[in-house]
Short mmCIF file of N, CA and C in Angstrom, two decimals:
data_model
loop_
_atom_site.label_atom_id
_atom_site.label_comp_id
_atom_site.label_asym_id
_atom_site.label_seq_id
_atom_site.Cartn_x
_atom_site.Cartn_y
_atom_site.Cartn_z
N UNK F 1 -28.60 -94.22 -88.41
CA UNK F 1 -27.32 -93.49 -88.40
C UNK F 1 -27.08 -92.87 -87.01
N UNK F 2 -26.14 -93.47 -86.26
CA UNK F 2 -25.90 -92.93 -84.97
C UNK F 2 -24.97 -91.83 -84.96
N UNK F 3 -25.00 -90.97 -83.91
CA UNK F 3 -24.19 -89.91 -83.73
C UNK F 3 -24.22 -88.78 -84.80
N UNK F 4 -25.32 -88.70 -85.47
CA UNK F 4 -25.52 -87.60 -86.44
C UNK F 4 -25.80 -86.33 -85.58
N UNK F 5 -25.50 -85.22 -86.15
CA UNK F 5 -25.82 -83.95 -85.55
C UNK F 5 -27.13 -83.42 -86.01
N UNK F 6 -28.04 -83.23 -85.10
CA UNK F 6 -29.38 -82.85 -85.38
C UNK F 6 -29.63 -81.41 -84.76
N UNK F 7 -30.20 -80.55 -85.59
CA UNK F 7 -30.63 -79.27 -85.14
C UNK F 7 -32.13 -79.15 -85.24
N UNK F 8 -32.75 -78.82 -84.11
CA UNK F 8 -34.23 -78.59 -84.11
C UNK F 8 -34.49 -77.15 -83.92
N UNK F 9 -35.25 -76.51 -84.88
CA UNK F 9 -35.52 -75.14 -84.79
C UNK F 9 -37.06 -75.00 -84.50
N UNK F 10 -37.36 -74.45 -83.35
CA UNK F 10 -38.71 -74.21 -82.93
C UNK F 10 -39.03 -72.77 -83.28
N UNK F 11 -40.01 -72.59 -84.24
CA UNK F 11 -40.35 -71.21 -84.66
C UNK F 11 -41.51 -70.63 -84.03
N UNK F 12 -41.99 -71.22 -82.98
CA UNK F 12 -43.27 -70.68 -82.26
C UNK F 12 -42.79 -69.70 -81.20
N UNK F 13 -43.47 -68.54 -81.06
CA UNK F 13 -43.02 -67.58 -80.07
C UNK F 13 -43.54 -68.01 -78.63
N UNK F 14 -44.40 -68.94 -78.46
CA UNK F 14 -44.93 -69.29 -77.19
C UNK F 14 -44.29 -70.52 -76.60
N UNK F 15 -43.63 -70.47 -75.41
CA UNK F 15 -42.99 -71.72 -74.89
C UNK F 15 -43.96 -72.77 -74.45
N UNK F 16 -45.28 -72.46 -74.39
CA UNK F 16 -46.25 -73.42 -73.93
C UNK F 16 -47.08 -73.97 -75.18
N UNK F 17 -46.52 -73.78 -76.33
CA UNK F 17 -47.22 -74.19 -77.56
C UNK F 17 -47.03 -75.73 -77.82
N UNK F 18 -47.82 -76.21 -78.78
CA UNK F 18 -47.71 -77.59 -79.19
C UNK F 18 -46.40 -77.74 -79.94
N UNK F 19 -45.91 -76.74 -80.59
CA UNK F 19 -44.59 -76.80 -81.32
C UNK F 19 -43.49 -77.02 -80.31
N UNK F 20 -43.60 -76.36 -79.16
CA UNK F 20 -42.54 -76.59 -78.08
C UNK F 20 -42.70 -78.01 -77.54
N UNK F 21 -43.86 -78.58 -77.46
CA UNK F 21 -44.06 -79.95 -77.01
C UNK F 21 -43.38 -80.91 -78.03
N UNK F 22 -43.64 -80.63 -79.37
CA UNK F 22 -43.06 -81.44 -80.43
C UNK F 22 -41.55 -81.36 -80.31
N UNK F 23 -40.96 -80.19 -80.10
CA UNK F 23 -39.53 -79.97 -80.02
C UNK F 23 -38.95 -80.84 -78.84
N UNK F 24 -39.60 -80.79 -77.69
CA UNK F 24 -39.09 -81.55 -76.50
C UNK F 24 -39.21 -83.04 -76.85
N UNK F 25 -40.19 -83.49 -77.44
CA UNK F 25 -40.38 -84.95 -77.80
C UNK F 25 -39.27 -85.36 -78.78
N UNK F 26 -39.06 -84.62 -79.79
CA UNK F 26 -38.04 -84.94 -80.79
C UNK F 26 -36.60 -84.91 -80.22
N UNK F 27 -36.38 -83.93 -79.31
CA UNK F 27 -35.05 -83.91 -78.69
C UNK F 27 -34.80 -85.19 -77.84
N UNK F 28 -35.77 -85.60 -77.17
CA UNK F 28 -35.73 -86.79 -76.34
C UNK F 28 -35.60 -88.05 -77.17
N UNK F 29 -36.29 -88.14 -78.33
CA UNK F 29 -36.14 -89.28 -79.22
C UNK F 29 -34.77 -89.28 -79.86
N UNK F 30 -34.32 -88.05 -80.23
CA UNK F 30 -33.00 -87.97 -80.85
C UNK F 30 -31.87 -88.39 -79.94
N UNK F 31 -31.99 -88.09 -78.68
CA UNK F 31 -30.96 -88.46 -77.77
C UNK F 31 -30.96 -89.94 -77.50
N UNK F 32 -32.13 -90.54 -77.48
CA UNK F 32 -32.24 -92.02 -77.32
C UNK F 32 -31.50 -92.69 -78.48
N UNK F 33 -31.63 -92.14 -79.63
CA UNK F 33 -30.90 -92.65 -80.83
C UNK F 33 -29.40 -92.32 -80.83
N UNK F 34 -28.94 -91.65 -79.78
CA UNK F 34 -27.57 -91.26 -79.59
C UNK F 34 -27.11 -90.22 -80.56
N UNK F 35 -28.04 -89.45 -81.07
CA UNK F 35 -27.70 -88.19 -81.94
C UNK F 35 -27.19 -87.09 -81.02
N UNK F 36 -26.39 -86.26 -81.61
CA UNK F 36 -26.00 -85.02 -80.88
C UNK F 36 -26.97 -84.00 -81.28
N UNK F 37 -27.75 -83.48 -80.38
CA UNK F 37 -28.90 -82.67 -80.66
C UNK F 37 -28.83 -81.31 -80.05
N UNK F 38 -29.02 -80.27 -80.90
CA UNK F 38 -29.13 -78.88 -80.41
C UNK F 38 -30.52 -78.42 -80.79
N UNK F 39 -31.02 -77.50 -79.92
CA UNK F 39 -32.35 -76.89 -80.13
C UNK F 39 -32.17 -75.39 -80.18
N UNK F 40 -32.78 -74.80 -81.21
CA UNK F 40 -32.83 -73.32 -81.29
C UNK F 40 -34.40 -72.98 -81.06
N UNK F 41 -34.71 -72.55 -79.96
CA UNK F 41 -36.03 -72.03 -79.72
C UNK F 41 -36.01 -70.51 -80.04
N UNK F 42 -36.48 -70.20 -81.20
CA UNK F 42 -36.25 -68.81 -81.71
C UNK F 42 -36.73 -67.75 -80.75
N UNK F 43 -37.72 -68.03 -79.98
CA UNK F 43 -38.33 -67.07 -79.03
C UNK F 43 -37.24 -66.71 -77.97
N UNK F 44 -36.24 -67.51 -77.74
CA UNK F 44 -35.28 -67.31 -76.76
C UNK F 44 -34.02 -66.53 -77.24
N UNK F 45 -33.97 -66.40 -78.53
CA UNK F 45 -32.85 -65.74 -79.11
C UNK F 45 -33.00 -64.20 -79.16
N UNK F 46 -31.89 -63.49 -79.02
CA UNK F 46 -31.97 -62.02 -79.10
C UNK F 46 -31.39 -61.61 -80.47
N UNK F 47 -32.44 -61.19 -81.33
CA UNK F 47 -32.00 -60.69 -82.61
C UNK F 47 -33.15 -59.89 -83.22
N UNK F 48 -32.84 -58.95 -84.15
CA UNK F 48 -33.82 -58.23 -84.86
C UNK F 48 -34.17 -58.99 -86.08
N UNK F 49 -35.51 -59.45 -86.16
CA UNK F 49 -35.87 -60.21 -87.31
C UNK F 49 -36.19 -59.42 -88.62
N UNK F 50 -35.89 -58.09 -88.61
CA UNK F 50 -36.19 -57.33 -89.75
C UNK F 50 -34.91 -57.00 -90.47
N UNK F 51 -34.90 -57.27 -91.79
CA UNK F 51 -33.77 -56.81 -92.59
C UNK F 51 -33.86 -55.38 -92.89
N UNK F 52 -33.22 -54.56 -92.22
CA UNK F 52 -33.41 -53.09 -92.29
C UNK F 52 -33.03 -52.49 -93.63
N UNK F 53 -32.12 -53.09 -94.29
CA UNK F 53 -31.71 -52.53 -95.67
C UNK F 53 -31.83 -53.62 -96.75
N UNK F 54 -32.63 -54.61 -96.50
CA UNK F 54 -32.75 -55.76 -97.40
C UNK F 54 -31.36 -56.40 -97.42
N UNK F 55 -30.92 -56.88 -98.63
CA UNK F 55 -29.59 -57.49 -98.69
C UNK F 55 -28.57 -56.60 -99.27
N UNK F 56 -28.93 -55.26 -99.41
CA UNK F 56 -27.95 -54.34 -99.92
C UNK F 56 -26.81 -54.03 -99.00
N UNK F 57 -27.17 -54.04 -97.71
CA UNK F 57 -26.20 -53.89 -96.60
C UNK F 57 -26.48 -55.07 -95.59
N UNK F 58 -25.58 -55.83 -95.44
CA UNK F 58 -25.76 -56.96 -94.51
C UNK F 58 -25.59 -56.47 -93.03
N UNK F 59 -26.71 -56.57 -92.22
CA UNK F 59 -26.62 -56.11 -90.86
C UNK F 59 -25.70 -57.05 -90.09
N UNK F 60 -25.03 -56.44 -89.09
CA UNK F 60 -24.19 -57.18 -88.27
C UNK F 60 -24.99 -58.26 -87.55
N UNK F 61 -24.48 -59.45 -87.53
CA UNK F 61 -25.23 -60.49 -86.84
C UNK F 61 -25.08 -60.42 -85.28
N UNK F 62 -26.19 -60.55 -84.59
CA UNK F 62 -26.18 -60.68 -83.20
C UNK F 62 -25.49 -61.96 -82.80
N UNK F 63 -24.88 -62.01 -81.57
CA UNK F 63 -24.30 -63.27 -81.13
C UNK F 63 -25.09 -64.55 -81.36
N UNK F 64 -26.43 -64.49 -81.02
CA UNK F 64 -27.21 -65.68 -81.19
C UNK F 64 -27.33 -66.09 -82.56
N UNK F 65 -27.31 -65.19 -83.53
CA UNK F 65 -27.46 -65.54 -84.96
C UNK F 65 -26.01 -66.15 -85.45
N UNK F 66 -24.98 -65.70 -84.90
CA UNK F 66 -23.63 -66.20 -85.22
C UNK F 66 -23.60 -67.68 -84.71
N UNK F 67 -24.09 -67.93 -83.49
CA UNK F 67 -24.18 -69.25 -83.00
C UNK F 67 -25.12 -70.14 -83.86
N UNK F 68 -26.27 -69.57 -84.23
CA UNK F 68 -27.19 -70.31 -85.12
C UNK F 68 -26.55 -70.75 -86.37
N UNK F 69 -25.76 -69.80 -87.08
CA UNK F 69 -25.09 -70.21 -88.22
C UNK F 69 -24.09 -71.38 -88.03
N UNK F 70 -23.37 -71.35 -86.92
CA UNK F 70 -22.49 -72.42 -86.64
C UNK F 70 -23.25 -73.75 -86.47
N UNK F 71 -24.36 -73.73 -85.76
CA UNK F 71 -25.21 -74.95 -85.65
C UNK F 71 -25.78 -75.48 -86.97
N UNK F 72 -26.21 -74.52 -87.82
CA UNK F 72 -26.65 -74.89 -89.12
C UNK F 72 -25.55 -75.50 -89.96
N UNK F 73 -24.38 -74.90 -89.88
CA UNK F 73 -23.19 -75.55 -90.61
C UNK F 73 -22.90 -76.94 -90.14
N UNK F 74 -22.88 -77.10 -88.87
CA UNK F 74 -22.40 -78.43 -88.27
C UNK F 74 -23.52 -79.51 -88.37
N UNK F 75 -24.73 -79.13 -88.56
CA UNK F 75 -25.87 -80.15 -88.50
C UNK F 75 -25.89 -81.06 -89.69
N UNK F 76 -26.14 -82.31 -89.51
CA UNK F 76 -26.46 -83.26 -90.54
C UNK F 76 -27.95 -83.28 -90.90
N UNK F 77 -28.81 -83.05 -89.95
CA UNK F 77 -30.28 -83.15 -90.17
C UNK F 77 -30.81 -81.94 -89.44
N UNK F 78 -31.68 -81.21 -90.14
CA UNK F 78 -32.31 -79.99 -89.62
C UNK F 78 -33.79 -80.17 -89.57
N UNK F 79 -34.42 -79.96 -88.43
CA UNK F 79 -35.87 -80.08 -88.26
C UNK F 79 -36.38 -78.70 -87.95
N UNK F 80 -37.40 -78.27 -88.68
CA UNK F 80 -37.97 -76.95 -88.46
C UNK F 80 -39.43 -77.21 -88.11
N UNK F 81 -39.85 -76.61 -87.03
CA UNK F 81 -41.23 -76.71 -86.45
C UNK F 81 -41.88 -75.35 -86.47
N UNK F 82 -43.06 -75.17 -87.12
CA UNK F 82 -43.73 -73.91 -87.07
C UNK F 82 -45.22 -74.08 -87.24
N UNK F 83 -45.95 -73.23 -86.60
CA UNK F 83 -47.44 -73.20 -86.94
C UNK F 83 -47.57 -72.49 -88.29
N UNK F 84 -48.73 -72.64 -88.92
CA UNK F 84 -49.05 -71.86 -90.12
C UNK F 84 -50.01 -70.81 -89.64
N UNK F 85 -49.58 -69.52 -89.80
CA UNK F 85 -50.43 -68.42 -89.52
C UNK F 85 -50.63 -67.57 -90.76
N UNK F 86 -51.86 -67.27 -91.10
CA UNK F 86 -52.15 -66.46 -92.34
C UNK F 86 -51.48 -67.09 -93.53
N UNK F 87 -51.38 -68.38 -93.64
CA UNK F 87 -50.86 -69.05 -94.84
C UNK F 87 -49.40 -69.12 -94.86
N UNK F 88 -48.68 -68.69 -93.83
CA UNK F 88 -47.24 -68.68 -93.84
C UNK F 88 -46.66 -69.10 -92.45
N UNK F 89 -45.32 -69.15 -92.35
CA UNK F 89 -44.70 -69.42 -91.08
C UNK F 89 -44.85 -68.23 -90.17
N UNK F 90 -44.47 -68.40 -88.95
CA UNK F 90 -44.40 -67.27 -88.00
C UNK F 90 -43.45 -66.18 -88.53
N UNK F 91 -43.71 -64.91 -88.13
CA UNK F 91 -42.83 -63.90 -88.50
C UNK F 91 -41.44 -64.13 -87.89
N UNK F 92 -41.43 -64.67 -86.71
CA UNK F 92 -40.16 -65.03 -86.00
C UNK F 92 -39.30 -65.97 -86.90
N UNK F 93 -39.85 -66.99 -87.41
CA UNK F 93 -39.15 -67.97 -88.28
C UNK F 93 -38.74 -67.36 -89.57
N UNK F 94 -39.67 -66.58 -90.21
CA UNK F 94 -39.26 -65.89 -91.41
C UNK F 94 -38.20 -64.90 -91.24
N UNK F 95 -38.21 -64.14 -90.11
CA UNK F 95 -37.16 -63.19 -89.88
C UNK F 95 -35.88 -63.91 -89.56
N UNK F 96 -35.90 -65.03 -88.93
CA UNK F 96 -34.70 -65.77 -88.61
C UNK F 96 -34.03 -66.18 -89.95
N UNK F 97 -34.85 -66.74 -90.88
CA UNK F 97 -34.30 -67.19 -92.13
C UNK F 97 -33.74 -66.00 -92.86
N UNK F 98 -34.50 -64.85 -92.89
CA UNK F 98 -33.97 -63.63 -93.57
C UNK F 98 -32.64 -63.30 -93.04
N UNK F 99 -32.43 -63.34 -91.73
CA UNK F 99 -31.19 -62.86 -91.12
C UNK F 99 -30.03 -63.79 -91.15
N UNK F 100 -30.35 -65.17 -91.17
CA UNK F 100 -29.34 -66.16 -91.04
C UNK F 100 -28.92 -66.77 -92.43
N UNK F 101 -29.73 -66.93 -93.29
CA UNK F 101 -29.51 -67.56 -94.57
C UNK F 101 -28.94 -66.49 -95.64
N UNK F 102 -27.81 -66.01 -95.21
CA UNK F 102 -27.27 -64.85 -95.97
C UNK F 102 -26.41 -65.27 -97.17
N UNK F 103 -26.29 -64.44 -98.16
CA UNK F 103 -25.35 -64.66 -99.21
C UNK F 103 -23.95 -64.69 -98.61
N UNK F 104 -23.21 -65.73 -99.06
CA UNK F 104 -21.81 -65.90 -98.58
C UNK F 104 -21.83 -66.92 -97.44
N UNK F 105 -22.90 -67.08 -96.68
CA UNK F 105 -23.05 -68.14 -95.70
C UNK F 105 -23.80 -69.33 -96.24
N UNK F 106 -25.09 -69.17 -96.66
CA UNK F 106 -25.95 -70.14 -97.08
C UNK F 106 -25.90 -70.42 -98.61
N UNK F 107 -25.57 -69.38 -99.34
CA UNK F 107 -25.59 -69.48 -100.83
C UNK F 107 -24.70 -68.36 -101.33
N UNK F 108 -24.42 -68.38 -102.66
CA UNK F 108 -23.79 -67.28 -103.36
C UNK F 108 -24.22 -67.30 -104.83
N UNK F 109 -24.68 -66.09 -105.21
CA UNK F 109 -25.06 -65.94 -106.63
C UNK F 109 -23.82 -65.94 -107.47
N UNK F 110 -23.87 -66.61 -108.61
CA UNK F 110 -22.70 -66.69 -109.56
C UNK F 110 -22.63 -65.35 -110.29
N UNK F 111 -21.50 -64.88 -110.55
CA UNK F 111 -21.23 -63.66 -111.27
C UNK F 111 -21.87 -63.70 -112.64
N UNK F 112 -22.53 -62.70 -113.05
CA UNK F 112 -23.16 -62.57 -114.36
C UNK F 112 -24.07 -63.79 -114.66
N UNK F 113 -24.79 -64.26 -113.67
CA UNK F 113 -25.61 -65.44 -113.88
C UNK F 113 -26.82 -65.38 -112.93
N UNK F 114 -27.91 -65.97 -113.34
CA UNK F 114 -29.05 -66.04 -112.42
C UNK F 114 -28.91 -67.32 -111.52
N UNK F 115 -27.92 -68.13 -111.71
CA UNK F 115 -27.70 -69.34 -110.97
C UNK F 115 -26.96 -69.00 -109.65
N UNK F 116 -26.97 -69.97 -108.70
CA UNK F 116 -26.31 -69.80 -107.40
C UNK F 116 -25.60 -71.06 -106.94
N UNK F 117 -24.72 -70.94 -106.01
CA UNK F 117 -24.08 -72.05 -105.39
C UNK F 117 -24.77 -72.22 -104.02
N UNK F 118 -25.01 -73.49 -103.71
CA UNK F 118 -25.64 -73.83 -102.39
C UNK F 118 -24.59 -74.19 -101.39
N UNK F 119 -24.56 -73.53 -100.22
CA UNK F 119 -23.47 -73.83 -99.30
C UNK F 119 -23.87 -74.76 -98.12
N UNK F 120 -25.13 -75.04 -97.95
CA UNK F 120 -25.60 -75.96 -96.89
C UNK F 120 -25.97 -77.31 -97.40
N UNK F 121 -25.09 -77.94 -98.14
CA UNK F 121 -25.38 -79.22 -98.79
C UNK F 121 -25.05 -80.37 -97.83
N UNK F 122 -25.33 -81.49 -98.27
CA UNK F 122 -25.16 -82.76 -97.48
C UNK F 122 -25.78 -82.73 -96.18
N UNK F 123 -27.04 -82.16 -96.18
CA UNK F 123 -27.88 -82.06 -94.98
C UNK F 123 -29.28 -82.48 -95.37
N UNK F 124 -29.96 -83.23 -94.57
CA UNK F 124 -31.36 -83.48 -94.77
C UNK F 124 -32.22 -82.63 -93.84
N UNK F 125 -33.48 -82.62 -94.20
CA UNK F 125 -34.40 -81.72 -93.39
C UNK F 125 -35.73 -82.47 -93.11
N UNK F 126 -36.41 -81.87 -92.20
CA UNK F 126 -37.79 -82.31 -91.82
C UNK F 126 -38.50 -81.02 -91.39
N UNK F 127 -39.63 -80.76 -92.10
CA UNK F 127 -40.44 -79.64 -91.77
C UNK F 127 -41.76 -80.16 -91.14
N UNK F 128 -42.07 -79.68 -89.91
CA UNK F 128 -43.27 -80.03 -89.19
C UNK F 128 -44.14 -78.76 -89.13
N UNK F 129 -45.29 -78.73 -89.75
CA UNK F 129 -46.15 -77.61 -89.68
C UNK F 129 -47.45 -77.93 -88.95
N UNK F 130 -47.93 -77.05 -88.10
CA UNK F 130 -49.18 -77.25 -87.42
C UNK F 130 -50.15 -76.17 -87.87
N UNK F 131 -51.46 -76.55 -87.80
CA UNK F 131 -52.45 -75.64 -88.27
C UNK F 131 -53.77 -75.96 -87.54
N UNK F 132 -54.62 -74.90 -87.35
CA UNK F 132 -55.93 -75.09 -86.78
C UNK F 132 -56.88 -75.64 -87.91
N UNK F 133 -56.55 -75.31 -89.21
CA UNK F 133 -57.31 -75.83 -90.28
C UNK F 133 -56.86 -77.31 -90.56
N UNK F 134 -57.70 -78.05 -91.13
CA UNK F 134 -57.36 -79.46 -91.54
C UNK F 134 -56.09 -79.44 -92.44
N UNK F 135 -55.19 -80.48 -92.26
CA UNK F 135 -54.03 -80.50 -93.05
C UNK F 135 -54.37 -80.55 -94.56
N UNK F 136 -55.43 -81.34 -94.89
CA UNK F 136 -55.78 -81.45 -96.33
C UNK F 136 -56.33 -80.10 -96.87
N UNK F 137 -56.90 -79.29 -96.05
CA UNK F 137 -57.36 -78.00 -96.49
C UNK F 137 -56.14 -77.09 -96.87
N UNK F 138 -55.21 -77.07 -95.93
CA UNK F 138 -53.99 -76.21 -96.20
C UNK F 138 -53.24 -76.75 -97.47
N UNK F 139 -53.20 -78.07 -97.56
CA UNK F 139 -52.40 -78.65 -98.77
C UNK F 139 -53.09 -78.50 -100.02
N UNK F 140 -54.33 -78.93 -100.12
CA UNK F 140 -54.99 -79.02 -101.43
C UNK F 140 -55.80 -77.84 -101.81
N UNK F 141 -56.48 -77.15 -100.89
CA UNK F 141 -57.24 -76.06 -101.18
C UNK F 141 -56.56 -74.67 -101.12
N UNK F 142 -55.60 -74.64 -100.23
CA UNK F 142 -54.86 -73.34 -100.04
C UNK F 142 -53.46 -73.41 -100.69
N UNK F 143 -53.12 -74.49 -101.32
CA UNK F 143 -51.86 -74.50 -102.12
C UNK F 143 -50.55 -74.79 -101.34
N UNK F 144 -50.65 -75.09 -99.99
CA UNK F 144 -49.49 -75.46 -99.32
C UNK F 144 -48.41 -74.36 -99.34
N UNK F 145 -48.84 -73.13 -99.25
CA UNK F 145 -47.93 -71.98 -99.40
C UNK F 145 -46.82 -72.00 -98.44
N UNK F 146 -47.09 -72.21 -97.20
CA UNK F 146 -46.00 -72.22 -96.09
C UNK F 146 -45.02 -73.26 -96.38
N UNK F 147 -45.48 -74.49 -96.69
CA UNK F 147 -44.55 -75.56 -96.97
C UNK F 147 -43.65 -75.30 -98.19
N UNK F 148 -44.27 -74.78 -99.24
CA UNK F 148 -43.53 -74.43 -100.49
C UNK F 148 -42.44 -73.36 -100.10
N UNK F 149 -42.86 -72.34 -99.34
CA UNK F 149 -41.86 -71.30 -99.05
C UNK F 149 -40.75 -71.82 -98.30
N UNK F 150 -41.02 -72.67 -97.24
CA UNK F 150 -39.88 -73.11 -96.35
C UNK F 150 -39.08 -74.21 -97.07
N UNK F 151 -39.71 -75.17 -97.72
CA UNK F 151 -38.98 -76.26 -98.34
C UNK F 151 -38.22 -75.78 -99.65
N UNK F 152 -39.03 -75.37 -100.59
CA UNK F 152 -38.42 -75.06 -101.95
C UNK F 152 -37.63 -73.76 -101.96
N UNK F 153 -38.26 -72.72 -101.35
CA UNK F 153 -37.65 -71.37 -101.48
C UNK F 153 -36.67 -71.05 -100.43
N UNK F 154 -36.52 -71.89 -99.43
CA UNK F 154 -35.53 -71.65 -98.32
C UNK F 154 -34.59 -72.84 -98.20
N UNK F 155 -35.06 -73.92 -97.68
CA UNK F 155 -34.18 -75.06 -97.35
C UNK F 155 -33.51 -75.67 -98.61
N UNK F 156 -34.32 -76.01 -99.65
CA UNK F 156 -33.69 -76.49 -100.89
C UNK F 156 -32.80 -75.50 -101.58
N UNK F 157 -33.23 -74.21 -101.48
CA UNK F 157 -32.52 -73.17 -102.16
C UNK F 157 -31.02 -73.06 -101.63
N UNK F 158 -30.81 -73.37 -100.37
CA UNK F 158 -29.46 -73.36 -99.79
C UNK F 158 -28.76 -74.75 -99.77
N UNK F 159 -29.51 -75.74 -100.27
CA UNK F 159 -28.84 -77.08 -100.37
C UNK F 159 -29.36 -78.19 -99.43
N UNK F 160 -30.31 -77.84 -98.55
CA UNK F 160 -30.80 -78.81 -97.61
C UNK F 160 -31.89 -79.62 -98.32
N UNK F 161 -31.50 -80.93 -98.51
CA UNK F 161 -32.37 -81.87 -99.31
C UNK F 161 -31.91 -83.29 -99.15
N UNK F 162 -32.89 -84.21 -99.07
CA UNK F 162 -34.35 -83.93 -99.19
C UNK F 162 -34.91 -83.44 -97.90
N UNK F 163 -36.07 -82.90 -97.92
CA UNK F 163 -36.80 -82.48 -96.79
C UNK F 163 -38.16 -83.18 -96.71
N UNK F 164 -38.36 -83.89 -95.63
CA UNK F 164 -39.61 -84.55 -95.38
C UNK F 164 -40.57 -83.57 -94.75
N UNK F 165 -41.84 -83.69 -94.99
CA UNK F 165 -42.82 -82.78 -94.49
C UNK F 165 -43.87 -83.61 -93.70
N UNK F 166 -44.12 -83.07 -92.53
CA UNK F 166 -45.28 -83.56 -91.66
C UNK F 166 -46.22 -82.44 -91.43
N UNK F 167 -47.46 -82.68 -91.77
CA UNK F 167 -48.56 -81.68 -91.60
C UNK F 167 -49.47 -82.16 -90.52
N UNK F 168 -49.70 -81.29 -89.47
CA UNK F 168 -50.62 -81.63 -88.42
C UNK F 168 -51.65 -80.59 -88.40
N UNK F 169 -52.89 -81.01 -88.61
CA UNK F 169 -53.97 -80.13 -88.76
C UNK F 169 -54.94 -80.24 -87.62
N UNK F 170 -55.87 -79.28 -87.51
CA UNK F 170 -56.97 -79.15 -86.53
C UNK F 170 -56.38 -79.27 -85.03
N UNK F 171 -55.25 -78.64 -84.85
CA UNK F 171 -54.58 -78.69 -83.53
C UNK F 171 -55.47 -78.12 -82.43
N UNK F 172 -56.18 -77.00 -82.78
CA UNK F 172 -56.91 -76.27 -81.75
C UNK F 172 -58.04 -77.16 -81.11
N UNK F 173 -58.48 -78.21 -81.82
CA UNK F 173 -59.56 -78.98 -81.33
C UNK F 173 -59.05 -80.43 -80.69
N UNK F 174 -57.77 -80.54 -80.68
CA UNK F 174 -57.33 -81.83 -80.22
C UNK F 174 -57.40 -81.92 -78.65
N UNK F 175 -57.82 -83.12 -78.17
CA UNK F 175 -57.81 -83.34 -76.78
C UNK F 175 -56.38 -83.64 -76.29
N UNK F 176 -56.19 -83.61 -74.98
CA UNK F 176 -54.87 -83.87 -74.45
C UNK F 176 -54.36 -85.34 -74.88
N UNK F 177 -55.30 -86.24 -74.89
CA UNK F 177 -54.98 -87.62 -75.27
C UNK F 177 -54.56 -87.66 -76.73
N UNK F 178 -55.29 -86.90 -77.61
CA UNK F 178 -54.92 -86.91 -79.01
C UNK F 178 -53.53 -86.29 -79.19
N UNK F 179 -53.26 -85.24 -78.45
CA UNK F 179 -51.97 -84.58 -78.52
C UNK F 179 -50.88 -85.49 -78.04
N UNK F 180 -51.05 -86.23 -77.04
CA UNK F 180 -50.11 -87.27 -76.54
C UNK F 180 -49.83 -88.28 -77.62
N UNK F 181 -50.92 -88.73 -78.22
CA UNK F 181 -50.73 -89.78 -79.36
C UNK F 181 -49.89 -89.22 -80.51
N UNK F 182 -50.20 -87.99 -80.85
CA UNK F 182 -49.42 -87.34 -81.93
C UNK F 182 -47.93 -87.30 -81.53
N UNK F 183 -47.64 -86.93 -80.27
CA UNK F 183 -46.28 -86.76 -79.84
C UNK F 183 -45.60 -88.08 -79.82
N UNK F 184 -46.27 -89.16 -79.52
CA UNK F 184 -45.69 -90.49 -79.53
C UNK F 184 -45.32 -90.93 -80.98
N UNK F 185 -46.16 -90.45 -81.93
CA UNK F 185 -45.92 -90.84 -83.35
C UNK F 185 -44.95 -90.02 -84.05
N UNK F 186 -44.76 -88.77 -83.62
CA UNK F 186 -43.85 -87.87 -84.42
C UNK F 186 -42.45 -88.44 -84.41
N UNK F 187 -41.79 -88.33 -85.56
CA UNK F 187 -40.48 -89.00 -85.67
C UNK F 187 -39.49 -87.94 -86.28
N UNK F 188 -38.23 -88.28 -86.09
CA UNK F 188 -37.11 -87.39 -86.63
C UNK F 188 -37.18 -87.54 -88.11
#
C-alpha cells in the first residue's frame, strides 16, 4: 500500500538507544516504500507525563501533545517502539499514552454503560519491544505484561487493530554485527 501515513513513536528517553536506531531504520524503509512518515521521539517533546488529577480534570494539552493527537488521527499505521523496563514500557511512553489517549479524543464511554466507543479505528499497529532478558522469558515466564498493556489495554482499546508484535531480546549482549542484522530484518 503506497502513500499510507505512518507514525513511528519512539518511547526511549535516550537518543543513542537501540530503539532510536530501529526508529531511524523504519523511517528510511517507510520512505523507500513511498509512505508519508512522521516520527515522534517522545524524549524531544515538551510535556508533563503525569496526570495531575487523573481523568477527573483534563489537563490542558501542551502544543507537542496537540500535534501528537493530530498525527495519531491522521495515521494509517502506528508503530510503537519501547524497551521493557521492570515489566512495562518506559514511564515516558506510559505518560504519553495517559496524556494523549483522552476521553473524547481516543474513545468515549457510553452513557450508563460500561462499554465505550473507539475513535482511532481503521488504523493498524506494530509494537516493537526490546529487552535485556530473552524474548521467550518475557513472553512465556513473565506473562508478556508490557505487550498486553500496550496492545490490548491501550491500542486495541482505542480502535487500533490489528497490532503486530516484534519482541527483541538479549539486546544488552548483542554485538554491533548482530544489531546491524536485526536492523536489516526489522520491518514496518
